[in-house]
Coordinates of C-alpha atoms in Angstrom, one line a residue:
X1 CA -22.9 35.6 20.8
X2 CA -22.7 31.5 20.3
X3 CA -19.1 30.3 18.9
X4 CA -19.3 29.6 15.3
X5 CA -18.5 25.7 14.8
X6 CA -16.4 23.8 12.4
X7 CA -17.8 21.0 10.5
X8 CA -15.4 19.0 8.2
X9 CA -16.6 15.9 5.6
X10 CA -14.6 12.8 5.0
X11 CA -15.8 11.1 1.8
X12 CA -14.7 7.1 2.1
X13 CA -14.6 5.1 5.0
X14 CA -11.8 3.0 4.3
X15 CA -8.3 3.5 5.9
X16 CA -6.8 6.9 4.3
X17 CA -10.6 8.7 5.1
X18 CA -10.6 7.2 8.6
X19 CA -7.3 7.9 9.6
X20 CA -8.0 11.5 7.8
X21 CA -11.3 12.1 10.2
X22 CA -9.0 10.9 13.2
X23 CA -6.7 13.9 12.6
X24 CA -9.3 16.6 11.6
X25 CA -10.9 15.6 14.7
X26 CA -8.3 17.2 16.7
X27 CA -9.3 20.7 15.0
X28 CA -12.9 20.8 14.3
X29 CA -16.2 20.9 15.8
X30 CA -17.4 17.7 14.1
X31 CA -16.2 15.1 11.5
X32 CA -18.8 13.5 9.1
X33 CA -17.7 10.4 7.4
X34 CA -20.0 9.5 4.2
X35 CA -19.3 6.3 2.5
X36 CA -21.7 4.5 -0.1
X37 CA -22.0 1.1 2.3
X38 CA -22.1 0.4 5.6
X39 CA -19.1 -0.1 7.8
X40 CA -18.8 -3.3 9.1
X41 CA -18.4 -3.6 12.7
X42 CA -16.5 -6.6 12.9
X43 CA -13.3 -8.2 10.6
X44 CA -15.8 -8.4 7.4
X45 CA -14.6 -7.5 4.3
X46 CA -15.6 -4.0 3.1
X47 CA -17.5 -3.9 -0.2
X48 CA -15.9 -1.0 -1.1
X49 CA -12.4 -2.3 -1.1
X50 CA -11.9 -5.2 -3.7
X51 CA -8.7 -5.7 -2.8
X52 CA -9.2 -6.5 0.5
X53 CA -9.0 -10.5 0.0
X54 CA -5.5 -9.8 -0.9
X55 CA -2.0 -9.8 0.7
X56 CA -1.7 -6.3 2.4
X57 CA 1.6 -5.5 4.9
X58 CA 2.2 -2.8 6.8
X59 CA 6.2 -1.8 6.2
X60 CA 7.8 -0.4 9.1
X61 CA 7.1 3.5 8.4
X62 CA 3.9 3.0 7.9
X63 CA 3.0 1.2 11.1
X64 CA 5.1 3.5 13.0
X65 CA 3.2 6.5 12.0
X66 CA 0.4 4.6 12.4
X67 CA 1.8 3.7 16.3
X68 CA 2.4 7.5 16.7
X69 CA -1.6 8.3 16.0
X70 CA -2.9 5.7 17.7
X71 CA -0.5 4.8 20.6
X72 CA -0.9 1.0 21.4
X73 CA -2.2 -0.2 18.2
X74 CA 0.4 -2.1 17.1
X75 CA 0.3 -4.2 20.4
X76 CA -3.4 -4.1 19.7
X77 CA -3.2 -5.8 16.2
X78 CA -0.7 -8.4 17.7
X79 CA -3.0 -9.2 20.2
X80 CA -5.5 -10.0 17.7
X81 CA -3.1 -12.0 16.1
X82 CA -1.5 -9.9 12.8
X83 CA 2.1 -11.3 12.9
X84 CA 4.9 -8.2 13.4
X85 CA 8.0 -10.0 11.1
X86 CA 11.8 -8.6 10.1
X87 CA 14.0 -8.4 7.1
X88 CA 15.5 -10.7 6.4
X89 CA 15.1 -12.9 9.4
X90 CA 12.3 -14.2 9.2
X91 CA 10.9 -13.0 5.4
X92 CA 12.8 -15.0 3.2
X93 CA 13.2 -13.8 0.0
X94 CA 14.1 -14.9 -3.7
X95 CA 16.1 -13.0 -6.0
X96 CA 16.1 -13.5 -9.6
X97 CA 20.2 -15.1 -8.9
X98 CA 18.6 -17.2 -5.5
X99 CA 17.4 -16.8 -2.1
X100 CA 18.5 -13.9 0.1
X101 CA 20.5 -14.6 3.5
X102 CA 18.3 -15.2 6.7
X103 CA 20.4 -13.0 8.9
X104 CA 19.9 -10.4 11.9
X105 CA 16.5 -8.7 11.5
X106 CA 16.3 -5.5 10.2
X107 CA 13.4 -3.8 9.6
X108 CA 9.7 -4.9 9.9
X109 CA 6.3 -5.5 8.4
X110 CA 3.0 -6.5 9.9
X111 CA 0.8 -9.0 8.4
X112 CA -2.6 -9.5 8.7
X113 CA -5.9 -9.7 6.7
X114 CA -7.0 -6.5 5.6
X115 CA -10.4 -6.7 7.1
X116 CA -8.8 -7.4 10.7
X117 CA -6.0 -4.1 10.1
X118 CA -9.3 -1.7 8.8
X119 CA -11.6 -2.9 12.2
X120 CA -9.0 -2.5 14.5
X121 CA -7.7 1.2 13.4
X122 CA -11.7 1.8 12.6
X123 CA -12.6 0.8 16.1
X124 CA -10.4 2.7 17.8
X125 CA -11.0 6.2 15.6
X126 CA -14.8 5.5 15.5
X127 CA -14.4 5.8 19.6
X128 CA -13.9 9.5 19.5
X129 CA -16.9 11.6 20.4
X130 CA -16.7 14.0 17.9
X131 CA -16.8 11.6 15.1
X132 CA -19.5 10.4 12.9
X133 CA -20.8 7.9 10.2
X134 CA -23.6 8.9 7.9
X135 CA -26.2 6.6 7.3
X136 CA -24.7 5.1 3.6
X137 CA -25.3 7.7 0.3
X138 CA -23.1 8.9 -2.9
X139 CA -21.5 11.8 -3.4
X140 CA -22.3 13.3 -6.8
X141 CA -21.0 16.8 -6.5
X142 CA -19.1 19.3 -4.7
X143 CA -21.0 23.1 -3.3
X144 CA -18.9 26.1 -3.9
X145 CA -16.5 27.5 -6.7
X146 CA -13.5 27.6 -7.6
X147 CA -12.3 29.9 -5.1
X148 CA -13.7 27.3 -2.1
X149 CA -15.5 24.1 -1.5
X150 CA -17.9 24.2 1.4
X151 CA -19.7 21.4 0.7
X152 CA -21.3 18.3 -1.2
X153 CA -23.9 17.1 -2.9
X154 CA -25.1 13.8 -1.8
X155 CA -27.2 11.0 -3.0
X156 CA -28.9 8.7 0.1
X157 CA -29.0 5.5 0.1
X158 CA -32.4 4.5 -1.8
X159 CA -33.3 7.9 -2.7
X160 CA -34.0 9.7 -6.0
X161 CA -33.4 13.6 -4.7
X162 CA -30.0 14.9 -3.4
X163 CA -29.4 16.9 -0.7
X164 CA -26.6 19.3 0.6
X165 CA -24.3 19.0 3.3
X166 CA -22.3 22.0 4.0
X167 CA -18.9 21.7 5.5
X168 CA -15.8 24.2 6.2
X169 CA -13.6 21.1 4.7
X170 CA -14.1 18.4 2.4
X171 CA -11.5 15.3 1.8
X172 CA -11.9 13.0 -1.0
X173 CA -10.9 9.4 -0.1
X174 CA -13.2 7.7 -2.2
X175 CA -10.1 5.8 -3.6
X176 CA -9.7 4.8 -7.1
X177 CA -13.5 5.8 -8.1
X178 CA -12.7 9.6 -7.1
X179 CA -14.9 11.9 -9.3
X180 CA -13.1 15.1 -7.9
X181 CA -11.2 15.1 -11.2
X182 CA -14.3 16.0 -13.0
X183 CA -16.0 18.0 -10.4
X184 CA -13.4 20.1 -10.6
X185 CA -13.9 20.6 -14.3
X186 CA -17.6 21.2 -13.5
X187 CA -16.4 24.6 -11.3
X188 CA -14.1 25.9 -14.7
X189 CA -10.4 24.7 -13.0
X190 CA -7.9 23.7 -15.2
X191 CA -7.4 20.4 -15.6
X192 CA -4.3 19.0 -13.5
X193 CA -1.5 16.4 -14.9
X194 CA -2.3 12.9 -14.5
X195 CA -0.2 9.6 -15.3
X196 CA -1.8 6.1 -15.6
X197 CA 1.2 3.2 -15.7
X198 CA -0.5 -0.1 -16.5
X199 CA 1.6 -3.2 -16.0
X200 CA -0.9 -5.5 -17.0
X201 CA -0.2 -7.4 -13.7
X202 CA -2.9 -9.9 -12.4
X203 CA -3.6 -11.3 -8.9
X204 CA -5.0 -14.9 -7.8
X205 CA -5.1 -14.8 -3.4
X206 CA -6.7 -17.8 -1.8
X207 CA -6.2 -18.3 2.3
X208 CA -5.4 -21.3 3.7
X209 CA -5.4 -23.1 7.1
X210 CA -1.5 -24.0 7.6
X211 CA -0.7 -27.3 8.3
X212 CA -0.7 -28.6 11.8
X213 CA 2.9 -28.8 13.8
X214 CA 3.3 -25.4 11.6
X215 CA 6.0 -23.3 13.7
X216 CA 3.7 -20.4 15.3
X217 CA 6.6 -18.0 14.1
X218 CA 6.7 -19.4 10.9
X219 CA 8.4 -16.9 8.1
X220 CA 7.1 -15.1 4.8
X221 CA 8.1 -16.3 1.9
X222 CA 8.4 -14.1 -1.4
X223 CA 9.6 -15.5 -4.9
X224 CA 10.7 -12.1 -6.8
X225 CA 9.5 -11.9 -10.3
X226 CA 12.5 -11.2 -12.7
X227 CA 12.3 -8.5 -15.7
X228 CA 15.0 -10.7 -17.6
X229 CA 13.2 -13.4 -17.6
X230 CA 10.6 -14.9 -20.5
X231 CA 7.9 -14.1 -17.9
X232 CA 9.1 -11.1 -16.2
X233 CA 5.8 -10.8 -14.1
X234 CA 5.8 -14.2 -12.7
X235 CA 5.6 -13.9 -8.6
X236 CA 4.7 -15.5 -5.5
X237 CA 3.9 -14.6 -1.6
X238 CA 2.9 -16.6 0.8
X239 CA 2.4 -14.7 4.4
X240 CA 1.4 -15.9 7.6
X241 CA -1.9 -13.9 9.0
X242 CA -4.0 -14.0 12.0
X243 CA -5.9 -17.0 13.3
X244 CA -2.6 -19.4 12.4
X245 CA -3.7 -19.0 8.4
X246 CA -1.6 -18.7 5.4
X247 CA -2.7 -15.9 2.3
X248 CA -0.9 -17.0 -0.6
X249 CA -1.1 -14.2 -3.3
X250 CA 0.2 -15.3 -7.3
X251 CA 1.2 -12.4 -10.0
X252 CA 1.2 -13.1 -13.5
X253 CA 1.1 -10.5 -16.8
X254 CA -2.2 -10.3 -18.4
X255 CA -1.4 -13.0 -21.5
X256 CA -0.4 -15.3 -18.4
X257 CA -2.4 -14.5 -15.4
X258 CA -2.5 -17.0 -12.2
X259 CA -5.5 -18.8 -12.8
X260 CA -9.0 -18.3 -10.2
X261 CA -10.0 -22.3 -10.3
X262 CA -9.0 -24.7 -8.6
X263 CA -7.2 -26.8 -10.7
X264 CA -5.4 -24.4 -12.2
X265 CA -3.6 -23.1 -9.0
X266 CA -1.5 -25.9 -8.5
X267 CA 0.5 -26.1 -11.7
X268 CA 0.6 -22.4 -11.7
X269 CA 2.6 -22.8 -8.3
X270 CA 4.7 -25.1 -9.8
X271 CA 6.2 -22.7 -12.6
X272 CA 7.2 -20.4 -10.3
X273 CA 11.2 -20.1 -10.4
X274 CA 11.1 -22.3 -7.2
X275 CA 9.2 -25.3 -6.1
X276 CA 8.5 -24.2 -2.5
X277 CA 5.1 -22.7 -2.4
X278 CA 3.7 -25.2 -4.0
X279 CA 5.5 -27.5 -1.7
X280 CA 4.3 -25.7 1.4
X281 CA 0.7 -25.3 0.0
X282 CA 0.5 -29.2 -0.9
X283 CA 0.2 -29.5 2.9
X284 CA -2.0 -27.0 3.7
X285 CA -5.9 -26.8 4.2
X286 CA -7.9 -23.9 1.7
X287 CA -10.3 -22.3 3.2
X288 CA -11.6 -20.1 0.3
X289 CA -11.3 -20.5 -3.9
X290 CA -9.2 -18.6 -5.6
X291 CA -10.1 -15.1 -6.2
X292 CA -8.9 -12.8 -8.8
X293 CA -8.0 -8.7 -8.8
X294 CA -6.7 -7.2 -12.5
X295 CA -7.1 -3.3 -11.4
X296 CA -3.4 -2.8 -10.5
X297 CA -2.5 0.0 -12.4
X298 CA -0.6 2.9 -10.8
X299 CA -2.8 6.4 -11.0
X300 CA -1.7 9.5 -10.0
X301 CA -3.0 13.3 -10.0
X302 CA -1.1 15.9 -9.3
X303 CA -3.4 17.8 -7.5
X304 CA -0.5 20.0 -6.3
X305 CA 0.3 21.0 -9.7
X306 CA -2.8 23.1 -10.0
X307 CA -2.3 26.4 -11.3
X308 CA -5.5 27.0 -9.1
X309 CA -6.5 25.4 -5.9
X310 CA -9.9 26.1 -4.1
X311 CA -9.7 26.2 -0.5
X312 CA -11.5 23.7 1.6
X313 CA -10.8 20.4 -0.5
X314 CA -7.9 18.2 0.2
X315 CA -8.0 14.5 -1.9
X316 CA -5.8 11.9 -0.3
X317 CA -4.9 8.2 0.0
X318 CA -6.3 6.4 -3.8
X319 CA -7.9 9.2 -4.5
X320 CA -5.0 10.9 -5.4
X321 CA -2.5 8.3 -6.0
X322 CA -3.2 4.7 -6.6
X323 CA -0.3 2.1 -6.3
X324 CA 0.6 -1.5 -7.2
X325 CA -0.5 -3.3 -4.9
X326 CA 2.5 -5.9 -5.2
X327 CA 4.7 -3.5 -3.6
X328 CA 2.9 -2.9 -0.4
X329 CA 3.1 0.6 0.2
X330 CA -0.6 1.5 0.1
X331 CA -1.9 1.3 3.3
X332 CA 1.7 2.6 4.7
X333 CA 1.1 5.9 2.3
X334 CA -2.3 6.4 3.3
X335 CA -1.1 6.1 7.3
X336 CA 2.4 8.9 6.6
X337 CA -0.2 11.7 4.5
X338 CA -2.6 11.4 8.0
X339 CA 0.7 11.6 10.6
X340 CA 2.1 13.9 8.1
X341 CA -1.1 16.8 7.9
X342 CA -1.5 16.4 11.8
X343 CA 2.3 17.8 12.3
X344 CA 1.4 20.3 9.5
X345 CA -2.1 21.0 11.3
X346 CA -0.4 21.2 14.3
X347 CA 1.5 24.3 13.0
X348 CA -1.2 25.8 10.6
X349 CA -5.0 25.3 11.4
X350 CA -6.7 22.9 8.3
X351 CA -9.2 26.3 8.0
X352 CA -6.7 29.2 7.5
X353 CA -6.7 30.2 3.6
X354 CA -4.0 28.8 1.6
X355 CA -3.7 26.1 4.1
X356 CA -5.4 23.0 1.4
X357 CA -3.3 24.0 -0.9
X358 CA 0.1 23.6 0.8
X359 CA -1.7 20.7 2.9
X360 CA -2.0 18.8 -0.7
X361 CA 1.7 19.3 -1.6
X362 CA 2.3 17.6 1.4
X363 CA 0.8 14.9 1.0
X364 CA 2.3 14.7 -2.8
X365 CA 5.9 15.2 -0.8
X366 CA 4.6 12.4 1.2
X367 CA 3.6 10.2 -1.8
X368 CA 6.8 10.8 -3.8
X369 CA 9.1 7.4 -3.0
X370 CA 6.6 4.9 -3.3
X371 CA 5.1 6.4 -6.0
X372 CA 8.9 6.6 -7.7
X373 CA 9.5 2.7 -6.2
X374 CA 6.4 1.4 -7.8
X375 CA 6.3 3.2 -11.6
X376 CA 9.9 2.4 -11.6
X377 CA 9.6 -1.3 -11.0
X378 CA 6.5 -1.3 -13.2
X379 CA 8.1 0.5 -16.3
X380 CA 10.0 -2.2 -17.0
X381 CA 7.7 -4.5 -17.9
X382 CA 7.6 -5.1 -21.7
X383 CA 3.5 -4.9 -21.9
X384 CA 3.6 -1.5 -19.5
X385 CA 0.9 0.7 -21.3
X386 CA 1.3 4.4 -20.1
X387 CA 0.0 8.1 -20.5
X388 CA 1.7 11.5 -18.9
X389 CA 4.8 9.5 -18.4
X390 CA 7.0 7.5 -20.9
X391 CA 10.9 6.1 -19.3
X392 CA 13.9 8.1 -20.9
X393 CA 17.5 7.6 -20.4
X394 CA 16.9 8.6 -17.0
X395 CA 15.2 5.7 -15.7
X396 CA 17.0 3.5 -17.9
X397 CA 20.2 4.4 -15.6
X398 CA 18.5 3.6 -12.6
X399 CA 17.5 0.6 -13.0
X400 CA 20.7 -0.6 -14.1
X401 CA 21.5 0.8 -10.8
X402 CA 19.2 -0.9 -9.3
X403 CA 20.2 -4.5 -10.6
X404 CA 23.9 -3.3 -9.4
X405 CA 23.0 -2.4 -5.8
X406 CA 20.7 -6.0 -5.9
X407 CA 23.7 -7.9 -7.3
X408 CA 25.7 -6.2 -4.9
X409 CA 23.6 -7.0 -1.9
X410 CA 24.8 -10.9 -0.7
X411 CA 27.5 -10.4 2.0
X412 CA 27.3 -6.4 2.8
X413 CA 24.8 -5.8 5.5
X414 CA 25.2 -2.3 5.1
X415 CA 24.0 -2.3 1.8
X416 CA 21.3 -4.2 2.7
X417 CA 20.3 -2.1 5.5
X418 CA 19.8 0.7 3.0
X419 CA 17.8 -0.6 0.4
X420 CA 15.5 -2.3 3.7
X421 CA 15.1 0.9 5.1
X422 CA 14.3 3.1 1.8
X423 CA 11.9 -0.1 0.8
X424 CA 10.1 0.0 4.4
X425 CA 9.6 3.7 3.4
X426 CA 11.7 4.8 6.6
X427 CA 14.4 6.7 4.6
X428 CA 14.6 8.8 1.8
X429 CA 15.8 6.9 -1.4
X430 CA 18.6 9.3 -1.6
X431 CA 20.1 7.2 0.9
X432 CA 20.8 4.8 -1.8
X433 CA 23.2 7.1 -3.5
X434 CA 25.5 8.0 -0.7
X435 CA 29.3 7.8 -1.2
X436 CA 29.5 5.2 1.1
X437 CA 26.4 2.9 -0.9
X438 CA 28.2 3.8 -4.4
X439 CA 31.9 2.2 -3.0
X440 CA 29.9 -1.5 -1.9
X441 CA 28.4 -1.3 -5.3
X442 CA 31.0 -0.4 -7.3
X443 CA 33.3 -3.1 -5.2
X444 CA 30.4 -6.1 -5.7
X445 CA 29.4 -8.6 -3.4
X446 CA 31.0 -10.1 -1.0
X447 CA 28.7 -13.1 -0.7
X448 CA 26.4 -15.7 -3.0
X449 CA 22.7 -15.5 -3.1
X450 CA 21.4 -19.4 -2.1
X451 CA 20.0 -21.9 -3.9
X452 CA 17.3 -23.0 -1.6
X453 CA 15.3 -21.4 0.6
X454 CA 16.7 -20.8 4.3
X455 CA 14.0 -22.9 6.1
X456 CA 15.2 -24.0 9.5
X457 CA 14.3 -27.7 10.1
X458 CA 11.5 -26.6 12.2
X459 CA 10.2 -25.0 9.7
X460 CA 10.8 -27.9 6.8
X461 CA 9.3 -30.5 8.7
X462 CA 5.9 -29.3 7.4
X463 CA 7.1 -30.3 3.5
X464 CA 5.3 -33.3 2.4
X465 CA 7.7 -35.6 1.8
X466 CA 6.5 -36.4 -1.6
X467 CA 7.8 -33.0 -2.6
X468 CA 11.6 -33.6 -2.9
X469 CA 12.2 -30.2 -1.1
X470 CA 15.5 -30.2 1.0
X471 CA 15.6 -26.4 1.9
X472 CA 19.0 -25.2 3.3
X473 CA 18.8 -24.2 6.9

């Protein structure tokens, strides 16, 4: 008698479906991947992620999972030339009250275009011989009923009919334009809770050659917006990337959004609450125009929630929970669901019954603080639309919390550490309310936040002297 096989379906081909499809294949027979484009198969920009030209970081617990599922990748994307940086010694970083301390590194991020972080983790899962790509087609339905899914319906690329494609698992990680919401409808489920927080927030990225003599470990620089402020939305990040190229990404609300032509960019850089972006851009090189991104808003559904949940379906990575991107935890979510279903897989086969039901409320356990990090942040923005979630008294004593632990912050390294380590999604945000973190705060600092950014004169020789800059090293 021949041994039944196991077929599994990843919709999406970005980086939560093919880090998904990586795990599975340690499981089942064969992994499909569907996705409605091709994949590229060098450092191209994916049509089917628009944020791509934008800043994207890996925070230490996300590129540590990441190391842990694909040994030797982080050495890999070095090699290619991503740039592996520390808190705070070489990110420097403006608070609202000034510029942080460059001291002792801390914790980590890793920089690099997005199209060069998707090939590299792409080329290396694609490598496994019991993975596939589908020629390109859409997905327009699933097969089964609300008991199980074992299947979808599938539209191919330049083709009128559908076909079907059976499957003992589906995952949805079509990202933001998931239909499984509705499909789920379709098969008589109850709807699940959903929140949409919409800060309004607006992105302008443009990349740009740095300027020659530029130090090769040259730091990131990020200008903080500040909710007290008359434009509480206001930010700026300039990070070094591969190929010895700056990306410089501007945030501004909706009724004041950075500007996408070119001679709007400058004086935008120039209102920024400091002066040394534009200073540092005035002496580099753009290699592309501006381009714009306004679909920032934070989605989430609660999937886990469901009163009923049919087996063989699991929806991860934007699918199920869409972040700000100004907070940088995407990519690093999408990386801890995939390391955190292999050590539940591990334990429980993906196939048993029950097992996508407590495989999603993993990955909601998984999604949790950055989810918390980012709606918090983004509820306090005056023009914050919302629905499923409104800020009580709750959240109102947080973030007065939060400004005290910031305030705090100059001249405790301790304190520091903390909120580093709950930021680069390495510790639990609880950590932030230890007895230990609740003395420093309620003592104060014990230093000054700086004036000017901590630039070594290495680093500030790049300035063009017409800017007036004379950053404290």
């Amino acid at each position: 008698m021949p041994v039944p096989t196991h077929h599994a379906v990843v919709l999406g081909g970005g980086l939560a479906g093919i880090l998904a499809a990586h795990v599975l294949a340690e499981h089942v027979d064969t992994v499909t991947i569907i996705d409605r484009d091709d994949l590229p198969e060098s450092p191209e920009h994916r049509k089917g992620t628009p944020q791509a030209r934008h800043t994207h970081v890996f925070v230490e617990g996300g590129y540590t999972a990441l190391e842990d599922l694909l040994p030797g990748i982080t050495d890999e994307l070095t090699g290619l030339g991503a740039r592996q940086l520390h808190h705070p010694a070489d990110i420097l970083v403006r608070r609202p009250t000034g510029w942080r301390d460059r001291t002792a590194p801390e914790v980590g991020i890793i920089s690099a275009s997005r199209a060069l972080t998707d090939w590299a983790i792409r080329r290396r899962v694609l490598a496994h011989p019991r993975i596939t790509v589908a020629p390109p087609a859409t997905v327009v339905g699933l097969l089964g009923d609300r008991r199980r899914i074992n299947g979808v319906r599938l539209r191919d690329r330049g083709a009128t009919d559908t076909r079907r494609l059976t499957a003992d698992l589906v995952i949805d990680a079509t990202g933001r334009s998931s239909h499984t919401h509705d499909w789920l409808t379709e098969l008589k489920l109850p709807a699940v809770h959903r929140e949409h927080i919409d800060s309004g927030i607006r992105y302008a990225t443009r990349v740009y050659q740095a300027p020659p003599g530029t130090p090769a470990a040259f730091p990131l620089l990020l200008i903080e917006p500040d909710p007290s402020s008359d434009r509480p939305a206001v930010a700026g990040m300039l990070s070094p990337i591969e190929d010895d190229r700056w990306i410089l990404t501007l945030v501004g609300p909706k009724h004041d959004p950075p500007p996408t032509e070119e001679d709007g960019y400058p004086p935008f850089l120039r209102s920024l609450a400091d002066p040394i972006l534009a200073d540092l851009i005035a002496a580099a090189t753009p290699l592309t125009p501006p381009y714009g991104f306004a679909n920032t808003a934070n989605h989430r559904n609660f999937y886990e929630r469901a009163r009923f949940w049919p087996d063989g379906l699991l929806v991860l990575g934007d699918a199920y929970a869409t972040f700000n991107p100004i907070y940088g935890h995407g990519m690093a979510t999408a990386v801890l669901a995939a390391h955190a279903l292999r050590r539940r897989w591990q334990r429980h086969h993906p196939l048993l019954p029950g097992s996508a039901r407590r495989s999603q409320r993993a990955i909601a356990k998984i999604t949790e603080p950055a989810w918390r990090m980012a709606t918090a942040q983004d509820l306090r923005l005056p023009h914050t639309t919302t629905t499923g979630r409104h800020p009580g008294r709750l959240a109102k004593l947080n973030n007065r919390y939060a400004d005290r632990l910031i305030a705090a912050t100059p001249g405790r390294p301790d304190l520091q550490r903390a909120s580093l380590r709950v930021f680069a999604l390495l510790d639990s945000p609880l950590r932030l309310f230890t007895p230990r973190v609740l003395w420093q705060i309620l003592r104060g600092p014990r230093g000054q936040y700086r004036p000017e950014a901590p630039l070594t004169p290495e680093e500030r020789r790049i300035l063009t002297p017409a800017s007036g800059t004379t950053a404290d090293s």
